[in-house]
Amino acid sequence: MKSLLKFFAAGTDQPRLTDTALIDEQFRYYRRNVIVVIILCYGLGYVCRLALNVVKKPLMDAGIFTPEEVGLIGSMLLYGYALGKFSNGLLSDYSNVKRFFAAGLFLSAMMNFGMSFSSLVWLSATLWILNGWFQGFGAPSCAVALASWYSNRERGRYYGLWSTAHAIGEGLTYLGIALLIALPPKGLGLSWQFGFWVPATICVLAAVIVYVYLPDRPRTLGLPSVAEWRNDGGEKAMAAAHDAASILKDQLKVIAIPSMWVIALASSSMYITRYAVNSWGNVYLQEIRGFDLFDANFFIFLNTAAGILGCVAYGYLSDKLFNARRPPANLLFGLMELLPLFVIFYGPANATVLAIALVVYGFGLSGILASLGGLFALDIAPKKVAGAAMGFIGIFSYLGAGMQDYVSGKLIYDSEMQVVFSTGDASQTVFFYDYSVPIMFWIGASVVSMILAGSLWKVRASD
Amino acid sequence: MIRQQTGNIAFLAAIIFVLTACGESGSGDYCDNHYEFHASHIDSVVELSIELSEEGALGGRLLVPKSALDDTTLSGIETLLASTEKTFSLQSQVPCDISVTNLNWVNDILDVRYAASCGADNKIGKIDVTLFDHIDGLEEVVTSVTTPATAKRFGISRQCDAPIFRVD
């Protein structure tokens, strides 16, 4: 145990290099590595997180799991991730992030590998909750790498760049995995197991890249801190703030702010819709709208791709157009998220209309999530406990998302009708589902989120 | 450097080998690529369509071409299909029976129609289709099922382990 902890512990500080030219060269080299590796590998890691979403329908069609069971298994990942958000954030502060992140990717790959052999609900649920926890190694590791290698004044830009990784990963999953298992001519027509094997292989590859190319903190390599190198004094102020004994007291203040609870519930409700569309949207499009697996996943990809723009647009518009007031922007983006849902679920059976609706939905959703999932909370919370505020909102959000996956699966399963053909000793079954009740649940969650967010209309940012 | 590149290429080659070498096998070709074969036997394929309405009414239609049956089966097919339990049955909250509303030959195709009224609140959980058990030479049934929520068309073949979703 001691040697395991030692393996993951951050390296010890090395004697400082004195050659300024060498320091500059090393910083340039490692900083380029850091941003490329965290974008690439965090994105690749997403493939191991979302694989189940793409193979849900084949699993249900093959009668391996019912929708309720698939929902239960899917919810486990989100619970594991919620747990990981809390525990791994703490652990990553003391870790050599390259080992921590690489281990997370490798272990996540093993969970995917295991999933391809499991047809037992309890085993798959166990593998998937562990996968959620291992997936949670990624974000804090990347955050620590960003904090260690980019100074305060430039971190926002690099954080923004890194934020695009999830869209890259989601795109790779929804298109790439669909390409493998969709029937020809659109796909290769491979069995659903490849939907886990290929992500596992990709994540092992990503783990190797992280292990080889992601550096530990600058001081462990004999370099000065990035604040010193960039002559950006922000880090000292931050350090001073962290030295204060009142941190825990301030962290507890977060849960004493009523608006924070409202935001947490609003975010949780919005995560219900977000993960409903991401987890069940492609299944719905195949089951009810009659699209094939590839097209259905392509539609979901469109909404995640539009999300990149939505995030950026929300920040810009709320700052410039509404003078940094989030509630009006929340209303605008909330409507952009809510109204397309009616088109997606009740609109005409036209692929172009559906694609446009999903793009607008993805744009609006990402904007409102940027606010409810973080920005609005950061405005309200004391600034030195921003991390605690984010953690508080994050746990609520993922608990909502996890609960959604199971409830959606249960509601879908309740509507199941089977058409069974007896063919001598064997039988072949085709399953039929009705999504009308789950759709009401998903849209209702967005309405609740908008009402809760709207109730904070007069709330202003604290200093 | 060269060694590292060779290693990378070997790794990629291994992945490609795994992807290409481990595909489905066995009866796979006929079942996986059924759409390529379907046109050649379309005249001897039995078609079944089932429609369920919001009000709980069920309408069914079975089209059996003469060429789908051997001589022995052909001689007794009308009697066989007049008995609904030898075609399909329903499992619902409240039992509801299917009746044959029409049975006649049209251009060498036996056209059988079925109807049932199960009630709006009576959830149908399962439709058991037993055609393969009672018609010996039957090889394939192309089925269309329409529910108030969705519609699906698929093929069931005696030669395949799973339904065929890309029929043609």
Short mmCIF file of C-alpha atoms in Angstrom, two decimals, chain A residues 57 61 180 183-185 188-191 193-194 197-198 201 204-205 212-213 286-290 413-425 427-435, chain B residues 4 11 15 18-19 22-24 32-33 35 48 50 52 123-133 141 143 145-147 149-152 154-158 160-166:
data_model
loop_
_atom_site.label_atom_id
_atom_site.label_comp_id
_atom_site.label_asym_id
_atom_site.label_seq_id
_atom_site.Cartn_x
_atom_site.Cartn_y
_atom_site.Cartn_z
CA LYS A 57 -29.70 -0.59 -28.57
CA ASP A 61 -32.13 -5.95 -29.27
CA LEU A 180 -17.84 0.03 -36.10
CA LEU A 183 -24.72 -2.34 -40.38
CA PRO A 184 -23.11 -2.01 -43.83
CA PRO A 185 -22.90 0.02 -45.95
CA LEU A 188 -18.57 -2.24 -40.50
CA GLY A 189 -21.32 -4.34 -38.95
CA LEU A 190 -19.11 -5.65 -36.14
CA SER A 191 -20.66 -7.15 -33.02
CA GLN A 193 -18.47 -6.26 -28.14
CA PHE A 194 -16.29 -4.16 -30.45
CA TRP A 197 -12.94 -3.47 -27.20
CA VAL A 198 -12.01 -0.58 -29.45
CA THR A 201 -7.68 -0.18 -26.90
CA VAL A 204 -4.78 2.02 -23.24
CA LEU A 205 -3.07 3.96 -26.03
CA VAL A 212 5.24 9.09 -21.64
CA TYR A 213 4.53 12.71 -22.48
CA GLN A 286 -33.61 4.26 -33.67
CA GLU A 287 -36.61 2.80 -31.85
CA ILE A 288 -39.24 5.41 -32.53
CA ARG A 289 -38.02 7.49 -35.47
CA GLY A 290 -36.65 4.50 -37.39
CA TYR A 413 -39.08 -0.90 -19.87
CA ASP A 414 -42.57 -0.47 -18.41
CA SER A 415 -43.85 0.13 -21.94
CA GLU A 416 -42.17 -2.94 -23.43
CA MET A 417 -44.03 -5.19 -25.82
CA GLN A 418 -42.37 -8.30 -27.25
CA VAL A 419 -43.08 -10.03 -30.51
CA VAL A 420 -41.70 -13.55 -30.09
CA PHE A 421 -41.25 -16.00 -32.95
CA SER A 422 -40.88 -19.60 -31.90
CA THR A 423 -38.56 -21.37 -34.35
CA GLY A 424 -38.53 -24.91 -33.07
CA ASP A 425 -36.19 -25.24 -30.10
CA SER A 427 -37.04 -18.27 -30.40
CA GLN A 428 -36.35 -14.84 -31.80
CA THR A 429 -37.68 -11.70 -30.12
CA VAL A 430 -38.21 -8.15 -31.33
CA PHE A 431 -38.83 -5.50 -28.69
CA PHE A 432 -41.14 -2.48 -28.95
CA TYR A 433 -41.12 0.51 -26.64
CA ASP A 434 -43.13 3.68 -26.10
CA TYR A 435 -41.11 6.74 -25.12
CA GLN B 4 9.93 3.43 -31.75
CA PHE B 11 0.82 -1.84 -32.56
CA ILE B 15 -5.31 -3.40 -33.81
CA VAL B 18 -8.00 -7.72 -34.31
CA LEU B 19 -10.64 -5.58 -36.03
CA CYS B 22 -12.50 -11.40 -35.30
CA GLY B 23 -15.69 -10.67 -37.22
CA GLU B 24 -18.80 -12.79 -37.00
CA ASP B 32 -25.80 -10.49 -41.79
CA ASN B 33 -26.03 -9.72 -45.49
CA TYR B 35 -30.49 -7.88 -47.99
CA LEU B 48 -47.12 -10.85 -41.68
CA ILE B 50 -49.74 -6.47 -37.29
CA LEU B 52 -52.11 -1.96 -32.93
CA LYS B 123 -51.62 -3.46 -22.17
CA ILE B 124 -50.44 -6.11 -24.64
CA GLY B 125 -47.12 -7.35 -23.27
CA LYS B 126 -46.35 -10.08 -25.77
CA ILE B 127 -47.37 -11.41 -29.15
CA ASP B 128 -46.39 -15.05 -29.67
CA VAL B 129 -46.02 -16.00 -33.33
CA THR B 130 -46.07 -19.77 -33.79
CA LEU B 131 -46.11 -20.08 -37.59
CA PHE B 132 -42.72 -21.81 -37.73
CA ASP B 133 -43.89 -24.48 -35.29
CA VAL B 141 -41.45 -14.46 -42.50
CA THR B 143 -43.00 -8.95 -40.47
CA VAL B 145 -45.49 -4.32 -36.68
CA THR B 146 -47.03 -0.89 -36.10
CA THR B 147 -47.81 0.31 -32.59
CA ALA B 149 -45.53 4.71 -30.81
CA THR B 150 -43.48 3.17 -33.58
CA ALA B 151 -43.29 0.84 -36.57
CA LYS B 152 -40.72 -1.85 -37.40
CA PHE B 154 -37.91 -7.19 -39.92
CA GLY B 155 -37.35 -10.68 -41.17
CA ILE B 156 -37.36 -13.92 -39.19
CA SER B 157 -35.52 -16.77 -40.84
CA ARG B 158 -35.20 -20.33 -39.64
CA CYS B 160 -30.67 -17.23 -38.43
CA ASP B 161 -30.29 -16.88 -34.68
CA ALA B 162 -31.58 -13.32 -34.51
CA PRO B 163 -34.11 -11.14 -36.33
CA ILE B 164 -32.92 -9.52 -39.55
CA PHE B 165 -33.47 -5.77 -39.41
CA ARG B 166 -32.15 -4.97 -42.85
#
